[in-house]
Short mmCIF file of C-alpha atoms and ligand atoms in Angstrom, two decimals:
data_model
loop_
_atom_site.label_atom_id
_atom_site.label_comp_id
_atom_site.label_asym_id
_atom_site.label_seq_id
_atom_site.Cartn_x
_atom_site.Cartn_y
_atom_site.Cartn_z
CA UNK A 1 105.45 113.88 118.15
CA UNK A 2 103.35 111.23 116.25
CA UNK A 3 104.08 107.67 116.56
CA UNK A 4 106.07 106.09 113.79
CA UNK A 5 105.80 102.62 112.10
CA UNK A 6 107.64 99.99 113.96
CA UNK A 7 111.25 99.51 112.97
CA UNK A 8 111.62 97.09 109.99
CA UNK A 9 108.07 97.57 108.83
CA UNK A 10 106.49 99.82 106.24
CA UNK A 11 103.28 101.16 104.96
CA UNK A 12 102.24 100.07 101.47
CA UNK A 13 100.70 103.54 100.23
CA UNK A 14 97.96 103.86 97.67
CA UNK A 15 100.37 104.99 95.09
CA UNK A 16 102.13 101.58 95.29
CA UNK A 17 99.29 99.23 95.86
CA UNK A 18 98.80 98.71 92.22
CA UNK A 19 102.28 96.96 92.21
CA UNK A 20 101.08 94.59 94.77
CA UNK A 21 97.86 93.85 92.96
CA UNK A 22 99.94 93.25 89.81
CA UNK A 23 102.35 90.83 91.37
CA UNK A 24 99.48 89.14 93.29
CA UNK A 25 97.47 88.64 90.10
CA UNK A 26 100.46 87.27 88.14
CA UNK A 27 101.32 84.81 90.98
CA UNK A 28 97.78 83.63 91.12
CA UNK A 29 97.50 83.26 87.40
CA UNK A 30 100.56 81.18 87.15
CA UNK A 31 100.00 79.14 90.13
CA UNK A 32 96.42 78.37 88.85
CA UNK A 33 98.04 77.23 85.63
CA UNK A 34 100.23 74.80 87.53
CA UNK A 35 97.30 73.37 89.71
CA UNK A 36 98.01 74.98 92.99
CA UNK A 37 95.25 75.87 95.43
CA UNK A 38 95.57 78.71 97.89
CA UNK A 39 95.55 78.20 101.60
CA UNK A 40 95.42 80.97 104.27
CA UNK A 41 96.81 80.06 107.63
CA UNK A 42 96.79 82.28 110.69
CA UNK A 43 99.50 84.92 111.20
CA UNK A 44 100.43 83.30 114.58
CA UNK A 45 100.73 79.82 115.69
CA UNK A 46 101.99 78.00 118.82
CA UNK A 47 105.67 78.55 119.11
CA UNK A 48 106.41 74.87 119.29
CA UNK A 49 105.35 74.49 115.71
CA UNK A 50 108.45 76.59 114.59
CA UNK A 51 110.79 75.12 117.08
CA UNK A 52 110.05 71.51 115.88
CA UNK A 53 109.48 72.61 112.28
CA UNK A 54 112.35 75.04 111.54
CA UNK A 55 114.87 73.72 113.84
CA UNK A 56 115.97 74.75 117.36
CA UNK A 57 119.48 75.96 116.29
CA UNK A 58 118.55 78.02 113.26
CA UNK A 59 118.84 81.72 113.27
CA UNK A 60 115.11 82.17 112.89
CA UNK A 61 114.30 80.16 116.02
CA UNK A 62 117.19 81.30 118.18
CA UNK A 63 116.95 85.02 117.62
CA UNK A 64 114.42 86.14 114.98
CA UNK A 65 110.98 85.13 116.24
CA UNK A 66 108.29 87.43 117.64
CA UNK A 67 107.27 85.41 120.49
CA UNK A 68 104.66 86.31 123.13
CA UNK A 69 102.44 84.61 125.72
CA UNK A 70 98.60 84.74 125.31
CA UNK A 71 96.47 85.46 128.38
CA UNK A 72 96.79 81.95 129.66
CA UNK A 73 100.58 81.87 129.33
CA UNK A 74 100.70 79.78 126.04
CA UNK A 75 103.54 80.73 123.79
CA UNK A 76 102.56 82.18 120.57
CA UNK A 77 104.75 83.36 117.63
CA UNK A 78 104.05 85.45 114.65
CA UNK A 79 104.69 83.14 111.66
CA UNK A 80 108.47 83.61 110.39
CA UNK A 81 107.72 81.44 107.48
CA UNK A 82 104.93 79.57 105.83
CA UNK A 83 105.88 75.85 105.31
CA UNK A 84 105.50 74.75 108.92
CA UNK A 85 102.00 76.31 109.22
CA UNK A 86 100.94 74.79 105.97
CA UNK A 87 102.05 71.35 107.08
CA UNK A 88 100.15 71.89 110.35
CA UNK A 89 97.04 72.75 108.50
CA UNK A 90 97.63 69.78 106.18
CA UNK A 91 97.70 67.43 109.04
CA UNK A 92 95.01 69.15 111.22
CA UNK A 93 92.63 69.08 108.21
CA UNK A 94 93.51 65.60 107.09
CA UNK A 95 94.27 66.84 103.65
CA UNK A 96 95.86 63.51 102.78
CA UNK A 97 92.31 62.16 102.50
CA UNK A 98 91.49 64.66 99.79
CA UNK A 99 94.24 63.27 97.44
CA UNK A 100 97.60 61.55 97.72
CA UNK A 101 99.39 64.63 96.44
CA UNK A 102 98.25 68.20 97.38
CA UNK A 103 99.63 71.31 95.82
CA UNK A 104 99.08 74.47 97.94
CA UNK A 105 100.11 78.05 97.81
CA UNK A 106 100.09 80.88 100.16
CA UNK A 107 100.67 84.57 100.02
CA UNK A 108 100.97 87.02 103.01
CA UNK A 109 103.11 88.62 105.73
CA UNK A 110 105.83 86.79 107.54
CA UNK A 111 107.62 88.19 110.58
CA UNK A 112 111.31 87.98 111.50
CA UNK A 113 113.07 90.15 114.05
CA UNK A 114 116.11 90.74 111.70
CA UNK A 115 118.22 93.81 111.62
CA UNK A 116 116.49 95.80 109.13
CA UNK A 117 118.37 96.87 105.92
CA UNK A 118 117.70 97.38 102.15
CA UNK A 119 115.63 94.44 101.12
CA UNK A 120 115.43 92.95 104.61
CA UNK A 121 112.40 93.83 106.87
CA UNK A 122 110.73 92.60 110.06
CA UNK A 123 107.44 92.23 108.40
CA UNK A 124 107.75 91.08 104.76
CA UNK A 125 105.51 89.26 102.36
CA UNK A 126 106.10 85.96 100.81
CA UNK A 127 104.35 83.83 98.44
CA UNK A 128 105.07 80.15 98.66
CA UNK A 129 104.11 76.86 97.07
CA UNK A 130 104.15 73.46 98.70
CA UNK A 131 103.71 69.95 96.88
CA UNK A 132 102.97 67.53 99.71
CA UNK A 133 102.84 63.71 99.23
CA UNK A 134 105.27 62.87 96.51
CA UNK A 135 108.84 62.02 96.44
CA UNK A 136 109.14 62.44 92.72
CA UNK A 137 112.02 64.30 91.43
CA UNK A 138 109.65 65.77 88.73
CA UNK A 139 107.88 67.64 91.59
CA UNK A 140 111.23 69.21 92.64
CA UNK A 141 111.75 70.37 89.05
CA UNK A 142 108.20 71.49 88.64
CA UNK A 143 108.58 73.75 91.76
CA UNK A 144 111.61 75.41 90.26
CA UNK A 145 109.92 75.76 86.92
CA UNK A 146 106.64 77.25 88.53
CA UNK A 147 108.58 79.99 90.35
CA UNK A 148 110.62 80.76 87.25
CA UNK A 149 107.42 81.16 85.44
CA UNK A 150 106.16 83.63 87.93
CA UNK A 151 109.29 85.56 87.61
CA UNK A 152 109.19 85.48 83.76
CA UNK A 153 105.60 86.72 83.79
CA UNK A 154 106.70 89.56 85.79
CA UNK A 155 109.47 90.30 83.28
CA UNK A 156 112.38 89.70 85.66
CA UNK A 157 115.77 88.81 83.95
CA UNK A 158 119.26 88.05 85.02
CA UNK A 159 118.19 85.53 87.58
CA UNK A 160 120.72 83.03 88.73
CA UNK A 161 119.49 79.54 89.96
CA UNK A 162 121.69 77.89 92.53
CA UNK A 163 120.92 74.25 93.39
CA UNK A 164 122.31 71.74 95.77
CA UNK A 165 121.33 68.49 97.45
CA UNK A 166 121.65 68.40 101.36
CA UNK A 167 121.17 64.77 101.46
CA UNK A 168 118.80 62.89 103.73
CA UNK A 169 118.79 61.58 107.32
CA UNK A 170 120.96 58.62 106.35
CA UNK A 171 123.71 60.20 104.30
CA UNK A 172 123.75 63.47 106.27
CA UNK A 173 124.95 61.80 109.45
CA UNK A 174 128.17 60.55 107.76
CA UNK A 175 128.64 63.99 106.13
CA UNK A 176 128.21 65.83 109.41
CA UNK A 177 130.75 63.55 110.86
CA UNK A 178 133.22 64.41 108.17
CA UNK A 179 132.49 68.10 108.41
CA UNK A 180 132.99 68.11 112.07
CA UNK A 181 136.38 66.17 111.67
CA UNK A 182 137.41 68.81 109.17
CA UNK A 183 136.31 71.74 111.41
CA UNK A 184 137.62 70.42 114.65
CA UNK A 185 141.27 71.84 114.50
CA UNK A 186 139.90 75.04 112.88
CA UNK A 187 137.31 75.77 115.57
CA UNK A 188 139.39 78.60 117.18
CA UNK A 189 139.20 80.44 113.82
CA UNK A 190 135.43 80.28 113.42
CA UNK A 191 133.27 83.21 114.54
CA UNK A 192 131.67 82.85 117.96
CA UNK A 193 128.24 81.88 116.49
CA UNK A 194 129.86 79.21 114.37
CA UNK A 195 131.68 77.78 117.41
CA UNK A 196 128.39 77.15 118.90
CA UNK A 197 126.94 75.75 115.70
CA UNK A 198 129.85 73.36 115.49
CA UNK A 199 128.38 71.75 118.64
CA UNK A 200 124.67 72.16 117.98
CA UNK A 201 124.31 71.96 114.28
CA UNK A 202 127.60 71.94 112.32
CA UNK A 203 125.82 72.14 108.94
CA UNK A 204 124.84 75.67 109.82
CA UNK A 205 128.45 76.62 109.74
CA UNK A 206 128.33 76.39 105.87
CA UNK A 207 125.73 79.05 105.83
CA UNK A 208 127.88 81.71 107.66
CA UNK A 209 128.37 84.88 105.70
CA UNK A 210 131.47 85.95 107.80
CA UNK A 211 134.56 86.24 105.94
CA UNK A 212 136.76 84.29 108.40
CA UNK A 213 134.37 81.32 108.41
CA UNK A 214 133.82 81.48 104.67
CA UNK A 215 137.56 81.00 104.04
CA UNK A 216 137.37 77.85 106.24
CA UNK A 217 134.13 76.56 104.58
CA UNK A 218 135.56 77.02 100.95
CA UNK A 219 137.78 73.94 101.26
CA UNK A 220 135.59 71.88 103.54
CA UNK A 221 134.22 68.61 102.21
CA UNK A 222 131.15 68.98 100.28
CA UNK A 223 127.88 67.11 100.83
CA UNK A 224 127.27 66.30 97.29
CA UNK A 225 130.37 64.02 97.37
CA UNK A 226 128.90 62.28 100.37
CA UNK A 227 125.31 61.58 99.19
CA UNK A 228 123.78 58.05 99.30
CA UNK A 229 122.74 56.31 96.18
CA UNK A 230 119.08 57.44 96.54
CA UNK A 231 119.91 61.12 97.06
CA UNK A 232 122.55 61.03 94.26
CA UNK A 233 120.08 59.64 91.76
CA UNK A 234 117.29 61.96 92.87
CA UNK A 235 119.56 64.96 92.43
CA UNK A 236 120.71 63.82 88.89
CA UNK A 237 117.00 63.38 87.96
CA UNK A 238 116.04 66.87 89.05
CA UNK A 239 119.06 68.30 87.12
CA UNK A 240 118.11 66.35 84.07
CA UNK A 241 114.43 67.61 84.18
CA UNK A 242 115.80 71.21 84.35
CA UNK A 243 118.29 70.58 81.59
CA UNK A 244 115.48 69.06 79.48
CA UNK A 245 113.62 72.37 79.96
CA UNK A 246 116.76 74.32 78.99
CA UNK A 247 117.01 75.93 82.47
CA UNK A 248 120.44 77.27 83.15
CA UNK A 249 121.52 76.57 86.81
CA UNK A 250 124.69 76.42 88.94
CA UNK A 251 125.36 73.84 91.37
CA UNK A 252 126.42 75.24 94.80
CA UNK A 253 127.51 72.35 97.00
CA UNK A 254 127.74 74.83 100.03
CA UNK A 255 124.10 76.03 99.64
CA UNK A 256 122.33 74.97 102.87
CA UNK A 257 119.55 77.61 103.50
CA UNK A 258 118.37 78.89 106.67
CA UNK A 259 115.89 76.21 107.82
CA UNK A 260 116.69 72.86 109.09
CA UNK A 261 113.78 70.91 107.37
CA UNK A 262 115.45 70.60 104.00
CA UNK A 263 116.47 67.11 102.64
CA UNK A 264 117.75 66.33 99.10
CA UNK A 265 117.17 69.31 96.81
CA UNK A 266 117.79 72.92 98.06
CA UNK A 267 117.77 75.86 95.80
CA UNK A 268 117.87 79.58 95.77
CA UNK A 269 117.07 82.16 93.12
CA UNK A 270 119.30 85.24 93.07
CA UNK A 271 118.62 88.52 91.29
CA UNK A 272 121.76 90.31 90.14
CA UNK A 273 122.20 93.89 91.19
CA UNK A 274 120.21 93.64 94.40
CA UNK A 275 123.25 93.90 96.69
CA UNK A 276 123.60 91.91 99.80
CA UNK A 277 119.96 90.79 100.06
CA UNK A 278 119.94 89.32 96.55
CA UNK A 279 118.10 86.13 97.21
CA UNK A 280 114.43 86.61 95.81
CA UNK A 281 113.42 83.11 96.72
CA UNK A 282 114.41 79.77 97.78
CA UNK A 283 113.17 76.34 98.56
CA UNK A 284 113.68 72.57 98.48
CA UNK A 285 112.47 69.15 99.56
CA UNK A 286 111.52 68.50 103.11
CA UNK A 287 110.78 64.76 103.29
CA UNK A 288 110.90 64.56 107.06
CA UNK A 289 108.87 67.68 108.16
CA UNK A 290 105.34 66.08 108.06
CA UNK A 291 106.54 63.31 110.18
CA UNK A 292 108.27 65.57 112.63
CA UNK A 293 105.03 67.43 113.15
CA UNK A 294 103.13 64.37 114.01
CA UNK A 295 102.10 62.99 110.65
CA UNK A 296 102.92 59.81 108.87
CA UNK A 297 106.06 59.87 106.68
CA UNK A 298 105.08 62.10 103.82
CA UNK A 299 107.62 63.38 101.30
CA UNK A 300 107.12 67.07 100.15
CA UNK A 301 108.92 69.99 98.26
CA UNK A 302 108.25 73.61 98.19
CA UNK A 303 109.44 77.08 97.68
CA UNK A 304 109.13 80.72 99.12
CA UNK A 305 109.77 84.07 97.53
CA UNK A 306 109.96 87.52 99.08
CA UNK A 307 107.49 89.92 97.35
CA UNK A 308 109.27 93.15 98.50
CA UNK A 309 112.52 91.90 96.90
CA UNK A 310 110.65 91.06 93.73
CA UNK A 311 109.38 94.61 93.59
CA UNK A 312 112.86 96.05 94.26
CA UNK A 313 114.21 93.78 91.48
CA UNK A 314 111.44 94.82 89.09
CA UNK A 315 112.13 98.49 89.73
CA UNK A 316 115.87 97.96 89.55
CA UNK A 317 115.51 96.27 86.05
CA UNK A 318 113.32 99.23 85.11
CA UNK A 319 110.33 96.91 84.20
CA UNK A 320 107.29 99.02 83.50
CA UNK A 321 104.35 98.56 86.01
CA UNK A 322 100.82 98.51 84.57
CA UNK A 323 99.34 101.98 84.82
CA UNK A 324 96.31 102.78 87.00
CA UNK A 325 92.98 102.82 85.13
CA UNK A 326 91.52 106.21 85.89
CA UNK A 327 88.06 106.88 87.36
CA UNK A 328 85.32 106.55 84.72
CA UNK A 329 83.26 109.68 85.90
CA UNK A 330 83.80 112.62 88.15
CA UNK A 331 80.53 114.19 89.22
CA UNK A 332 80.98 117.98 89.89
CA UNK A 333 78.52 120.51 91.06
CA UNK A 334 78.47 124.23 90.09
CA UNK A 335 77.51 125.07 93.71
CA UNK A 336 76.71 123.42 96.91
CA UNK A 337 72.91 123.73 96.29
CA UNK A 338 73.31 120.95 93.72
CA UNK A 339 74.95 118.71 96.03
CA UNK A 340 72.04 116.35 96.76
CA UNK A 341 71.21 115.96 93.03
CA UNK A 342 74.92 115.22 92.37
CA UNK A 343 75.17 112.76 95.16
CA UNK A 344 71.93 110.90 93.84
CA UNK A 345 73.58 110.92 90.36
CA UNK A 346 76.86 109.61 91.62
CA UNK A 347 75.21 106.63 93.15
CA UNK A 348 73.14 105.98 90.12
CA UNK A 349 76.24 105.91 87.98
CA UNK A 350 78.05 103.62 90.32
CA UNK A 351 75.07 101.26 90.32
CA UNK A 352 75.60 100.71 86.51
CA UNK A 353 78.99 99.33 87.43
CA UNK A 354 81.06 102.32 86.50
CA UNK A 355 83.49 103.98 88.78
CA UNK A 356 82.58 107.35 89.89
CA UNK A 357 83.49 109.92 92.61
CA UNK A 358 82.75 113.51 93.75
CA UNK A 359 84.62 115.99 95.90
CA UNK A 360 83.31 116.58 99.36
CA UNK A 361 85.45 119.55 100.12
CA UNK A 362 82.94 122.11 98.99
CA UNK A 363 85.55 123.57 96.54
CA UNK A 364 84.77 125.66 93.50
CA UNK A 365 84.01 124.10 90.08
CA UNK A 366 87.56 125.00 89.11
CA UNK A 367 89.01 123.11 92.01
CA UNK A 368 86.83 120.13 91.33
CA UNK A 369 87.99 119.98 87.73
CA UNK A 370 91.57 119.99 89.08
CA UNK A 371 90.79 116.96 91.23
CA UNK A 372 89.11 115.28 88.36
CA UNK A 373 92.27 115.67 86.30
CA UNK A 374 94.53 114.54 89.09
CA UNK A 375 92.65 111.34 89.63
CA UNK A 376 92.59 110.74 85.93
CA UNK A 377 88.79 110.88 85.40
CA UNK A 378 87.79 110.07 81.84
CA UNK A 379 84.70 112.07 81.95
CA UNK A 380 83.02 114.73 84.19
CA UNK A 381 79.34 115.18 84.78
CA UNK A 382 78.68 118.77 85.83
CA UNK A 383 75.47 119.43 87.70
CA UNK A 384 74.37 123.07 87.55
CA UNK A 385 71.16 124.84 88.29
CA UNK A 386 70.36 126.07 84.83
CA UNK A 387 70.79 122.67 83.20
CA UNK A 388 69.01 120.76 86.03
CA UNK A 389 65.96 122.94 85.55
CA UNK A 390 65.86 121.27 81.98
CA UNK A 391 66.65 117.94 83.54
CA UNK A 392 70.04 118.07 81.81
CA UNK A 393 73.74 118.09 82.91
CA UNK A 394 77.02 119.14 81.26
CA UNK A 395 78.92 115.99 80.06
CA UNK A 396 82.72 116.79 79.64
CA UNK A 397 85.37 114.71 77.95
CA UNK A 398 88.33 115.37 80.37
CA UNK A 399 90.92 114.57 77.67
CA UNK A 400 89.63 116.59 74.75
CA UNK A 401 87.85 119.12 77.08
CA UNK A 402 84.86 118.99 74.70
CA UNK A 403 81.56 119.30 76.62
CA UNK A 404 77.86 119.17 75.84
CA UNK A 405 74.53 119.24 77.54
CA UNK A 406 72.93 115.83 77.86
CA UNK A 407 69.64 114.57 79.58
CA UNK A 408 70.26 113.07 82.94
CA UNK A 409 68.61 109.87 81.75
CA UNK A 410 70.93 109.62 78.92
CA UNK A 411 74.13 109.62 80.88
CA UNK A 412 74.61 105.91 80.96
CA UNK A 413 73.97 105.63 77.17
CA UNK A 414 76.55 108.30 76.52
CA UNK A 415 79.17 106.44 78.68
CA UNK A 416 78.87 103.18 76.97
CA UNK A 417 79.68 104.94 73.58
P1 LIG B 1 113.34 81.81 103.51
O1 LIG B 1 111.99 81.64 104.09
O2 LIG B 1 114.35 82.21 104.49
O3 LIG B 1 113.79 80.65 102.69
O4 LIG B 1 113.28 83.05 102.58
C1 LIG B 1 112.62 82.97 101.23
C2 LIG B 1 112.71 84.32 100.67
O5 LIG B 1 111.88 85.27 101.42
C3 LIG B 1 113.99 85.03 100.59
O6 LIG B 1 114.71 84.62 99.21
C4 LIG B 1 113.67 86.44 100.44
O7 LIG B 1 113.32 86.70 99.17
C5 LIG B 1 112.50 86.45 101.34
N1 LIG B 1 112.96 87.05 102.62
C6 LIG B 1 113.35 86.18 103.76
N2 LIG B 1 113.58 86.96 104.78
C7 LIG B 1 113.29 88.19 104.50
C8 LIG B 1 113.19 89.47 105.24
N3 LIG B 1 113.59 89.66 106.41
N4 LIG B 1 112.91 90.68 104.51
C9 LIG B 1 112.53 90.57 103.17
N5 LIG B 1 112.37 89.38 102.50
C10 LIG B 1 112.83 88.31 103.08
#
């Protein structure tokens, strides 16, 4: 029995890698246009970062982290999300000294020990953006516009944008009191997890997907009716920027998101037809996180999107992927005696910048041509005794099947035609 890939993880095979390159290229192209710079943080961090950053009572921290001790007993965690590590790096590298507002993006694997299902993995990839150092509502709008631009570049349609304001430290306290009061006599009807959430972090009840809780939540007081003046005007400004850009969005006063650090704007982007795991991205403002992680009060806003779900959505919407550019030259040999000359020639061709390959399986010329066809080679250079004695090779157009003898020294000229 061979060992299989761990549950909830998957191999990205060569036949799919082009999809990843394509998505990564499009992401980088758009983010570059909006002025974001890439940051790469480690795949694991000290566990405390996530406990403090994401929130002790969130699902991620209570049951989804891959946590392990290092050899000295310090607790490490495979990063379940990218924002807390980026903020850690921002503080540690004193990025506030570079400029007042910093725009960063990341792209890479995240790890959550969730129950695997379609569109939900234990190792998945996210791209995310963070704008740190501004409280401007225009930045919230820009973050939304940026990711919509990425989706648009990839050809994704039928996206629904849900937006909400979850208030700030000040107005949320009053709202939580109201919510608790409303939930108090319904507590017995909440699921066991929500009973606990009621005590630890009642806002999280709004995020419950269980039918029994959903019914109760449906008529619960909403946060948007309890915002302070500042949060209220911030929210209207964000909406008016979006309206101005003709972005259609829906307000969802029950949208909370799974991480505790959000303040004011929270939003999610849903792709129709993806089933239960239909959120292809989400984000919001997190004005307190930098301070909670030891920095001075620094407002910020960001977003993260799941790349696997983007791929599923692209396939589901039948959007065409770019096709692989075949190999320029396949070098074949008539028999094994010509192997060394073929090898020398192969390297010479590669050194000119063209892509080239040969078959090492000692197959017949016929089988080599089959391989050349399979990998989509545009031309084949066939090295045979007879031609070599004249310092020539056979040059074959794999598509038209036309072939001619050419001087070895002329191969490169021939190819640039
Ligand atoms: P979050 O970091 O929870 O705000 O998630 C942001 C986005 O990451 C989601 O909208 C999904 O597209 C993606 N995502 C989150 N968790 C998973 C997972 N377990 N598997 C695949 N994608 C995920």
